Amino acid sequence: MSGGLAGISCLVTGASGFVGHRIVQMLLEEEEDLGELRAMDKTLSRQLLQTCDRFQSKIQVKALEGDVRDAEFLQRSCQGVDLVIHTAAIIDTTGRISKDTLMSINLNGTEKLLEVCVQNNVQYFIYTSSMEVVGPNINGDPVVNGHEDLVYESILGFCYGESKRQAERAVLRANGRDLHNGGALVTCSLRPTYIFGEGSQFLQLHLDQAIQNRGVFHRISKKEALANPVYVGNVAWAHLIAARAIKDPDAAKKMAGNFYYICDDTPHMSYSDLNHALGKELGLGVEGRLAMPYPVLYFLASMMEMISFLLRPFIRFVPPFTRHLLILVNTTFTFTYRKAQRDMGYEPRYSWEEARRVTCSWMASIMPQRKESLKKK
């Protein structure tokens, strides 16, 4: 099942992103016999280009700059490709991005990429989904150690989760589609839980807020609202394991058209307590309770959303927090990776202690510049 990717041409979309760049790094480090790696993004980051340059002498690496909604660009990018790992997406937790933009990138871009893959005889397609395709739902119904067969009343109240859910459905429906060369497309979807680690934009945002709050993280989630954090290195590792396994006919029969929750052995804790666990060695604390009782915060979020709606014809007002965000960070929502373990042989590569240590070191490295930057604002 772990025969490697020797001779394979692999395209990674969203390669400049938090997860995508880590997948690119891991593929280049672990798959020395990879035939070719194409790293694609709308904007190629300096870090991605440096990573590509570092491995040029060992593996053929191409950096491709273009939009996932551009069919002609996708045609050029997918010619001769065997495997696509599709991480490209726009993430929105606050409602700053319009529904049209979310759907055009996350859903329509994915649909176009699937069509191009069929036209170019791309045999394998791995989609980076999200825990938010299932919830938490608008009622805040909890899940404890959920699994892929769980029946959950998934009434979503936010466009990002809906755009990812529809895109995932398109990916899984495409499994088995006939290719022009007589083969068939094999697809699967990976659903990471909340991802933390070096380079996380959300963790940097929380760090900035803690710096401005005299070294104390704001309490955004109740202590008893347990989340299921997963280290970014383990998410990238899961993609590599899936890519290796999906080439094996026996494993592919199990994986084809299926989705998998991806998490690791990080202790279940609230989002706020995760921030504290990662930053306490830097002298950072965390508030003991929410700024206001949860029902009051929920009422305020409702009022701000109503004001935003009423002002929409005149000005764009984005509330600092929404009901969706409150539910997301204050609902116990945890899963198990047993099915990924059983079907594709996934085991977390990095322990919680190692993940915590390297993430803390990254936070320490950016703190001085973040303090200086925040002083100037």
XYZ file of C-alpha atoms in Angstrom, residues 113 229 361:
3
model
C -10.847 21.062 -12.603
C -7.192 20.125 16.576
C 9.000 28.007 18.331
